[in-house]
Coordinates of C-alpha atoms in Angstrom, one line a residue:
M1 CA 12.8 23.1 -14.6
N2 CA 10.3 24.9 -12.5
Y3 CA 8.8 23.2 -9.5
E4 CA 5.9 21.5 -11.3
S5 CA 8.1 20.1 -14.1
A6 CA 10.6 19.0 -11.5
V7 CA 8.0 16.9 -9.7
R8 CA 6.7 15.5 -13.0
Y9 CA 10.3 14.5 -13.9
L10 CA 10.7 12.6 -10.7
L11 CA 7.3 10.9 -11.1
S12 CA 8.2 9.9 -14.7
L13 CA 11.0 7.8 -13.2
G14 CA 8.4 5.3 -12.1
R15 CA 7.3 3.9 -8.8
E16 CA 9.5 4.6 -5.8
L17 CA 9.2 0.9 -4.8
A18 CA 8.9 -1.8 -7.4
A19 CA 6.1 -4.4 -7.1
P20 CA 7.3 -7.5 -5.3
T21 CA 7.1 -9.5 -8.5
Q22 CA 9.6 -7.0 -10.0
A23 CA 12.0 -7.1 -7.1
A24 CA 14.2 -9.8 -8.6
A25 CA 14.6 -7.9 -11.9
A26 CA 15.1 -4.5 -10.4
K27 CA 18.5 -2.9 -10.0
F28 CA 19.2 -2.6 -6.3
D29 CA 22.8 -1.6 -5.6
L30 CA 24.8 1.5 -4.7
E31 CA 26.4 2.1 -8.1
N32 CA 24.1 4.8 -9.3
I33 CA 24.2 6.9 -6.1
T34 CA 28.0 6.4 -5.8
V35 CA 28.7 7.6 -9.3
L36 CA 26.3 10.6 -8.9
A37 CA 27.7 11.6 -5.5
E38 CA 31.2 11.5 -6.9
R39 CA 30.3 13.7 -9.8
L40 CA 28.7 16.2 -7.3
G41 CA 31.9 16.3 -5.4
H42 CA 30.7 14.0 -2.5
P43 CA 28.3 16.5 -0.8
E44 CA 27.4 13.8 1.7
L45 CA 30.8 14.2 3.2
A46 CA 30.6 18.0 3.7
Y47 CA 29.0 17.7 7.2
P48 CA 28.8 15.1 10.1
S49 CA 25.8 12.9 9.9
A50 CA 23.7 10.3 11.7
H51 CA 22.2 7.3 9.8
I52 CA 19.1 5.7 11.1
A53 CA 17.6 2.3 10.1
G54 CA 14.8 0.1 11.6
T55 CA 11.3 -1.1 10.9
N56 CA 9.4 1.2 13.3
G57 CA 10.4 4.4 15.0
K58 CA 13.2 5.4 12.7
G59 CA 11.3 8.5 11.5
S60 CA 10.4 9.6 15.0
T61 CA 13.9 9.0 16.3
A62 CA 15.3 11.1 13.4
A63 CA 12.9 13.9 14.2
F64 CA 13.8 13.8 17.9
L65 CA 17.5 13.9 17.1
E66 CA 17.1 16.8 14.6
S67 CA 15.1 18.8 17.1
I68 CA 17.7 18.2 19.8
L69 CA 20.5 19.4 17.5
R70 CA 18.5 22.4 16.3
H71 CA 17.8 23.4 20.0
A72 CA 21.6 23.2 20.5
S73 CA 21.9 25.8 17.7
F74 CA 23.2 23.4 15.0
R75 CA 22.0 24.2 11.5
T76 CA 20.4 20.9 10.7
G77 CA 19.5 18.9 7.6
L78 CA 16.8 16.1 7.9
N79 CA 16.2 13.6 5.1
T80 CA 13.2 11.3 5.6
S81 CA 10.8 9.2 3.6
P82 CA 8.1 8.8 2.5
H83 CA 6.3 12.2 2.4
L84 CA 2.7 12.7 3.4
D85 CA 1.6 15.6 1.3
K86 CA 4.5 17.1 -0.7
I87 CA 7.9 15.7 -1.8
N88 CA 9.6 18.7 -0.2
E89 CA 8.9 17.2 3.2
R90 CA 11.7 14.8 2.6
I91 CA 14.4 17.5 2.6
R92 CA 14.2 19.8 5.6
I93 CA 16.8 22.5 6.5
H94 CA 16.8 23.8 10.1
G95 CA 13.3 22.5 10.6
E96 CA 11.8 23.9 7.3
E97 CA 10.9 22.1 4.1
I98 CA 13.1 23.0 1.2
N99 CA 11.2 25.6 -0.8
D100 CA 9.9 25.0 -4.3
T101 CA 12.5 27.1 -6.1
A102 CA 15.4 25.4 -4.3
F103 CA 13.8 22.0 -5.0
A104 CA 13.6 22.7 -8.7
D105 CA 17.0 24.3 -9.0
T106 CA 18.7 21.4 -7.2
L107 CA 17.0 18.7 -9.3
T108 CA 17.8 20.7 -12.5
R109 CA 21.5 20.7 -11.6
I110 CA 21.4 17.0 -10.8
Q111 CA 19.4 16.1 -14.0
I112 CA 22.0 17.8 -16.2
L113 CA 24.8 15.8 -14.5
I114 CA 22.8 12.6 -14.9
E115 CA 22.4 13.2 -18.7
E116 CA 26.2 13.8 -18.9
L117 CA 27.0 10.7 -17.0
L118 CA 24.6 8.6 -19.1
A119 CA 26.0 10.0 -22.3
T120 CA 29.6 9.2 -21.3
G121 CA 28.7 5.7 -20.1
K122 CA 29.6 6.4 -16.5
L123 CA 26.0 5.6 -15.5
R124 CA 24.6 2.4 -16.8
A125 CA 21.0 3.2 -15.9
H126 CA 19.1 6.3 -14.9
P127 CA 19.0 6.8 -11.1
T128 CA 15.6 6.0 -9.6
Y129 CA 13.2 8.4 -8.0
F130 CA 14.6 7.6 -4.5
E131 CA 18.2 7.9 -5.7
C132 CA 17.5 11.3 -7.2
V133 CA 15.8 12.6 -4.0
T134 CA 18.6 11.2 -1.9
A135 CA 21.2 13.0 -4.1
M136 CA 19.1 16.2 -3.8
A137 CA 19.3 15.9 0.0
F138 CA 23.0 15.4 0.0
E139 CA 23.5 18.4 -2.3
S140 CA 21.0 20.7 -0.6
F141 CA 22.5 20.2 2.8
A142 CA 26.0 20.9 1.5
R143 CA 25.0 24.0 -0.3
E144 CA 23.0 25.3 2.7
R145 CA 26.1 24.6 4.9
V146 CA 24.3 22.5 7.5
A147 CA 26.3 21.7 10.6
F148 CA 24.8 18.2 10.9
G149 CA 22.7 15.9 8.7
I150 CA 20.2 13.3 9.9
F151 CA 19.3 10.6 7.3
E152 CA 16.5 8.0 7.6
V153 CA 17.0 4.8 5.6
G154 CA 14.2 4.4 3.0
L155 CA 14.1 0.6 2.8
G156 CA 16.3 -1.9 4.5
G157 CA 19.8 -0.5 4.8
R158 CA 22.5 -2.4 3.0
L159 CA 21.4 -1.4 -0.5
D160 CA 19.6 1.8 0.4
A161 CA 20.8 4.9 -1.5
T162 CA 21.5 6.7 1.8
N163 CA 24.1 4.0 2.6
I164 CA 27.1 5.8 1.0
L165 CA 27.1 8.1 4.0
S166 CA 30.1 8.1 6.4
P167 CA 28.2 8.9 9.6
V168 CA 29.6 9.7 13.0
V169 CA 26.8 7.6 14.6
T170 CA 24.4 5.0 13.3
I171 CA 21.1 4.1 15.0
I172 CA 19.0 1.0 14.6
T173 CA 15.5 1.1 16.0
R174 CA 13.1 -1.7 16.6
I175 CA 13.2 -4.4 13.8
D176 CA 10.0 -6.3 12.9
F177 CA 8.5 -7.9 9.8
D178 CA 7.9 -5.5 6.9
H179 CA 8.8 -5.5 3.2
E180 CA 9.6 -9.2 3.3
D181 CA 9.6 -9.5 -0.5
F182 CA 12.6 -7.2 -0.5
L183 CA 14.4 -7.8 2.8
G184 CA 13.8 -11.5 3.5
H185 CA 11.1 -13.6 5.2
S186 CA 12.8 -14.1 8.6
L187 CA 13.8 -11.6 11.2
K188 CA 17.4 -12.7 10.9
E189 CA 17.4 -11.9 7.2
I190 CA 15.7 -8.5 7.8
A191 CA 18.2 -7.7 10.6
S192 CA 21.1 -8.5 8.3
E193 CA 19.8 -6.0 5.7
K194 CA 19.4 -3.3 8.4
A195 CA 22.8 -4.1 9.9
G196 CA 24.2 -3.2 6.4
I197 CA 24.4 0.5 7.5
L198 CA 27.1 -0.3 10.1
K199 CA 30.5 1.2 9.2
P200 CA 33.9 0.2 10.6
G201 CA 34.5 1.7 14.0
V202 CA 31.3 3.9 13.9
P203 CA 29.3 3.8 17.1
L204 CA 25.9 2.1 17.0
V205 CA 22.9 3.1 19.1
L206 CA 20.8 0.0 19.3
T207 CA 17.3 -0.2 20.8
E208 CA 15.9 -3.3 22.5
Q209 CA 15.5 -6.2 20.0
R210 CA 14.3 -9.7 19.8
P211 CA 17.1 -12.2 20.6
E212 CA 17.5 -13.4 17.0
V213 CA 17.7 -9.8 15.8
L214 CA 20.2 -8.9 18.5
E215 CA 22.4 -11.8 17.7
V216 CA 22.7 -10.8 14.0
I217 CA 23.4 -7.1 14.7
L218 CA 25.9 -7.6 17.5
A219 CA 27.8 -10.1 15.4
R220 CA 28.1 -7.6 12.6
A221 CA 29.0 -4.8 15.0
K222 CA 31.8 -7.0 16.5
E223 CA 33.1 -7.8 13.0
L224 CA 33.3 -4.1 12.2
A225 CA 34.6 -3.0 15.6
C226 CA 31.6 -0.8 16.2
P227 CA 31.1 0.3 19.8
V228 CA 27.5 -0.6 20.7
I229 CA 25.3 1.7 22.9
Q230 CA 22.1 0.1 24.1
P231 CA 19.9 2.7 25.7
A232 CA 18.0 0.1 27.8
Q233 CA 21.3 -0.8 29.5
I234 CA 22.6 2.7 30.2
F235 CA 19.2 4.4 31.1
R236 CA 16.2 3.3 33.1
F237 CA 12.8 4.9 33.3
D238 CA 11.3 6.0 36.7
Q239 CA 8.1 7.8 37.5
E240 CA 6.6 6.9 34.1
S241 CA 3.2 8.4 33.4
L242 CA 0.7 8.6 30.6
Q243 CA -1.7 11.6 30.4
N244 CA -4.1 12.1 27.5
G245 CA -2.0 9.7 25.4
F246 CA 1.3 11.6 26.1
A247 CA 4.0 9.8 28.0
R248 CA 6.6 11.3 30.3
A249 CA 9.2 9.8 32.5
R250 CA 12.3 10.5 34.6
V251 CA 15.3 9.0 33.0
I252 CA 18.1 7.8 35.3
E253 CA 21.6 7.0 34.0
A254 CA 22.8 3.7 35.3
D255 CA 26.4 4.7 35.9
S256 CA 26.0 8.0 37.6
D257 CA 22.4 8.1 39.0
K258 CA 22.1 11.4 37.2
S259 CA 18.5 12.0 36.2
F260 CA 16.5 14.2 33.9
E261 CA 12.9 14.4 32.7
I262 CA 11.7 13.6 29.2
A263 CA 8.2 14.5 27.9
P264 CA 7.9 13.7 24.2
S265 CA 5.5 16.0 22.4
L266 CA 4.4 13.0 20.3
P267 CA 1.6 10.8 21.6
G268 CA 2.1 7.1 22.5
R269 CA 4.1 5.3 25.2
F270 CA 6.4 3.9 22.5
Q271 CA 7.7 7.4 21.8
L272 CA 9.7 7.2 25.1
Q273 CA 11.9 4.6 23.5
N274 CA 12.3 6.6 20.3
A275 CA 13.2 9.7 22.4
L276 CA 15.7 7.6 24.4
N277 CA 17.4 6.5 21.1
A278 CA 17.9 10.2 20.3
V279 CA 19.1 11.0 23.9
A280 CA 21.7 8.2 23.6
A281 CA 22.9 9.5 20.3
A282 CA 23.1 13.1 21.6
H283 CA 25.1 11.9 24.7
L284 CA 27.5 10.1 22.4
L285 CA 27.9 13.2 20.3
Q286 CA 28.5 15.2 23.5
N287 CA 31.3 12.8 24.4
R288 CA 32.8 13.3 20.9
G289 CA 33.0 17.1 21.3
F290 CA 29.7 18.3 19.9
Q291 CA 28.4 21.2 22.0
I292 CA 25.0 20.0 23.0
P293 CA 23.7 21.5 26.3
D294 CA 21.6 19.1 28.4
D295 CA 18.6 21.5 28.2
A296 CA 18.7 21.3 24.4
I297 CA 18.0 17.5 24.8
T298 CA 15.0 18.0 27.0
H299 CA 13.7 21.0 25.1
G300 CA 14.3 19.3 21.7
I301 CA 12.3 16.2 22.7
A302 CA 9.5 18.3 24.2
N303 CA 9.2 20.3 20.9
T304 CA 9.5 17.7 18.2
V305 CA 6.9 17.7 15.5
W306 CA 6.3 14.5 13.4
P307 CA 3.1 14.6 11.4
G308 CA 1.0 11.5 10.6
R309 CA 2.0 9.5 13.6
L310 CA -0.8 9.5 16.2
E311 CA -1.5 13.1 15.0
K312 CA -4.7 14.6 16.4
L313 CA -6.5 16.9 14.1
Q314 CA -9.6 17.9 16.0
S315 CA -11.9 17.2 19.0
S316 CA -15.6 16.4 19.2
P317 CA -15.2 13.9 17.6
D318 CA -11.5 13.3 18.1
V319 CA -9.8 12.6 14.8
Y320 CA -6.4 10.9 14.6
F321 CA -4.0 10.0 11.8
D322 CA -1.6 7.1 12.3
G323 CA 0.3 5.4 9.5
A324 CA 0.5 2.0 11.3
H325 CA 1.2 -0.3 8.3
N326 CA 2.9 -3.3 9.8
P327 CA 2.4 -5.6 12.8
G328 CA 4.9 -3.8 15.0
A329 CA 3.2 -0.4 14.5
A330 CA -0.2 -2.0 14.8
R331 CA 0.6 -3.4 18.2
E332 CA 1.6 0.0 19.4
L333 CA -1.5 1.6 18.0
A334 CA -3.7 -1.2 19.6
Y335 CA -2.0 -0.4 23.0
F336 CA -2.7 3.3 22.5
L337 CA -6.4 2.6 21.7
E338 CA -6.7 0.3 24.7
Q339 CA -5.1 2.7 27.1
N340 CA -6.9 5.8 26.0
F341 CA -10.2 5.0 24.2
S342 CA -11.4 1.7 25.7
A343 CA -14.7 3.3 26.9
R344 CA -15.4 5.2 23.6
K345 CA -16.8 4.3 20.2
I346 CA -14.0 4.0 17.7
F347 CA -14.4 4.4 13.9
L348 CA -11.4 3.0 12.0
I349 CA -10.8 4.1 8.4
Y350 CA -8.4 1.5 7.1
A351 CA -6.5 1.0 3.9
A352 CA -3.4 -1.1 3.0
L353 CA -0.9 -1.7 0.3
R354 CA -0.4 -5.1 -1.4
D355 CA 2.9 -6.0 0.3
K356 CA 1.5 -5.6 3.9
A357 CA 0.5 -8.2 6.4
V358 CA -3.2 -7.2 6.3
D359 CA -4.7 -10.1 8.2
E360 CA -2.2 -9.8 11.1
V361 CA -2.6 -6.0 11.4
A362 CA -6.4 -6.3 11.2
G363 CA -6.4 -8.9 14.0
L364 CA -4.6 -6.5 16.2
L365 CA -6.6 -3.3 15.5
F366 CA -10.1 -4.2 14.4
P367 CA -11.3 -5.7 17.8
H368 CA -10.9 -2.2 19.3
A369 CA -13.3 -0.6 16.7
A370 CA -17.1 -0.4 16.7
E371 CA -16.9 0.0 12.9
V372 CA -14.2 -0.4 10.3
I373 CA -14.5 1.5 7.1
F374 CA -12.5 -0.1 4.3
T375 CA -11.2 2.3 1.6
A376 CA -8.1 2.8 -0.6
P377 CA -5.7 5.6 -1.3
R378 CA -4.9 6.7 -4.9
T379 CA -1.9 4.4 -5.6
S380 CA -1.6 1.4 -7.8
R381 CA 0.0 -0.5 -4.9
A382 CA -3.2 -0.3 -2.8
V383 CA -5.5 -3.3 -2.1
S384 CA -9.0 -2.4 -3.2
A385 CA -11.5 -1.7 -0.4
A386 CA -13.6 -4.7 -1.5
Q387 CA -10.6 -7.0 -1.4
L388 CA -9.7 -5.7 2.1
A389 CA -13.2 -6.5 3.3
E390 CA -12.9 -10.1 1.9
I391 CA -9.4 -10.6 3.5
A392 CA -10.0 -8.9 6.9
G393 CA -13.7 -8.2 7.4
H394 CA -14.1 -11.2 9.8
H395 CA -11.9 -9.3 12.3
A396 CA -14.4 -6.4 12.5
A397 CA -17.6 -6.3 14.6
R398 CA -19.1 -4.2 11.9
F399 CA -17.7 -2.9 8.6
S400 CA -18.6 -0.9 5.5
V401 CA -16.8 -0.5 2.2
V402 CA -16.3 3.0 0.8
P403 CA -13.7 2.9 -2.0
D404 CA -13.2 6.6 -2.3
A405 CA -11.0 7.7 0.7
E406 CA -12.5 11.2 1.0
R407 CA -16.0 9.8 1.0
A408 CA -15.0 7.3 3.7
F409 CA -13.7 10.2 5.8
E410 CA -16.9 12.1 5.3
H411 CA -18.9 9.0 6.2
A412 CA -17.1 8.6 9.4
L413 CA -17.5 12.3 10.3
A414 CA -21.2 12.0 9.6
E415 CA -21.7 8.8 11.7
A416 CA -19.5 9.8 14.7
A417 CA -21.0 11.5 17.7
A418 CA -19.1 14.2 19.5
Q419 CA -17.8 11.8 22.2
D420 CA -16.6 9.2 19.6
V421 CA -13.2 8.9 18.0
I422 CA -12.0 8.4 14.4
F423 CA -8.7 6.8 13.5
I424 CA -7.3 6.9 9.9
T425 CA -4.7 4.2 9.6
G426 CA -3.1 1.3 7.8
S427 CA -1.2 3.2 5.1
L428 CA 0.9 6.4 5.1
Y429 CA -0.5 6.9 1.6
L430 CA -4.0 7.1 3.0
V431 CA -2.8 9.3 5.8
G432 CA -1.1 11.7 3.4
Q433 CA -4.1 11.8 1.0
L434 CA -6.6 12.5 3.8
R435 CA -4.3 14.9 5.6
H436 CA -4.2 16.9 2.4
Y437 CA -8.0 16.7 2.0
W438 CA -8.5 17.7 5.6
K439 CA -6.4 20.9 5.1
S440 CA -8.3 21.9 2.0
R441 CA -11.6 21.0 3.7
T442 CA -10.7 23.1 6.7
Q443 CA -9.8 26.1 4.5
V444 CA -13.2 25.8 2.6
H445 CA -15.2 25.6 5.9
A446 CA -13.2 28.6 7.3
R447 CA -14.4 30.9 4.5

C-alpha cells in the first residue's frame, strides 16, 4: 500500500468509536491486539514504557513526559489519540510524526499478518481501526529502536488496545464524566475502567481525585501491590503566577525542601498539574536508574508542544483552539476565560458530538461569550448546529447557527474587532477540521 491507500484501508474498518447504541454489540476485549502483538513478536515489550489514562490531561501529561525524556537524550516514542489533522500525529518518534512512507510500510506488514491470522482462524474478527493503529505504534517504536515509549489510553483503560503493555510506570490523570455509554454512569464505574491499566507491582502516579474515585483506584492499587505516588502529597506549589494565560510556579519537595521552577509552555493554570504528573513520573524513573538530569525536566516542560489545547493562532483578534468536550475540560476553559478575557468580547464557535454532555458544557462556557456560533464538524457523530441551538441556545446571551464550520469561522473573523477574541471549542473534530482550514487559508493569503 502507498500512504493514500493505507489511510483508505484504515478508514474502511469503520468508525473508531461505535455509536452508543452499538456499544453492547461491539467486540470490546484484548483478544485481537494480543493475537496480533504475539504474531509481531511482542514489539510492545522491546522498550520500557509509560501508560497514561484519565479523562482530562492525559494527552498533555504524555506530551510533557515525552519532552522531558527527549531532553534527557532518550529516543522517544509517543502514541496518542485522537489526531487533529493527520493520522500520523498518533505515532511520533523523537518528537516527529511518522512519515507517510513508514506509515504505509508498517500498515502493509500488519495487514498481511492480519490476513494470515484470519485465514488460519487465529483471529476471529478483523482488528478495529484503533487496534491497527496501536499495533502500528508498537511495531514502529520497536523498529526505530526507541529507548522509551509513552502511550496514552484511547478510551477507558481496562479494555483499551494499549492495555497489553507492561509499563515501568502508570499514570492516571483527573477522572471526570465522559463516554458514559461505554465506561459507566457513575464516577466509581468510570474509575474502575481507568484503574484497569494497573499492573501488579508497577508504580502508579495518581493526580488529585474526587473521594469516590480515589477510593476505587487506591483499592485496586492495594490489591495489585502497586506503589502509589500522589504528586499533591510529595510536592507543593509556591510563588505561583499567571501571565498572559501561562502559569509558572516554584515546586517544593515535601521531604527535602528542594525546590525548582516549572514554567509550562502550554497555556492554562491546569497545566501545572499535568506538568507535575510528568515530573513525578520522571523522578520515579530517576530512582529506577534512568539517567534523567534535573535540567531535562525543567527544559522539557518549558518546551512541550501540544496542539489544539488552548492553542493561540493569531492576535488582533486573538484566535484560540481548545478541544474542551466534557464538563471537566469546560470548567478549566471557563476559568481560563474568566482569568484572561473577562473584559473582552468573546466569540465562541461551538460544536459537539452526540455522546457529550452538551447542556452542562454549555452552562459552563456560554455565559462568558458575547456570541455563540453553533456549527458542526464533518463527522456522522456530530450533533447538527440547529439541534445544538435547540439544546443549549438558552445558555447564550446571543447565538447564531452556521452549519458549515469553515463559514462559521469566517463569520466570527468578519464580526470580531481587533481587540476581541475567538474561541473554537467543544469538539476535537471541530478543532482538527478548522486547524487544517486555518493552515490552508494562511498559505493562500501568504501568496
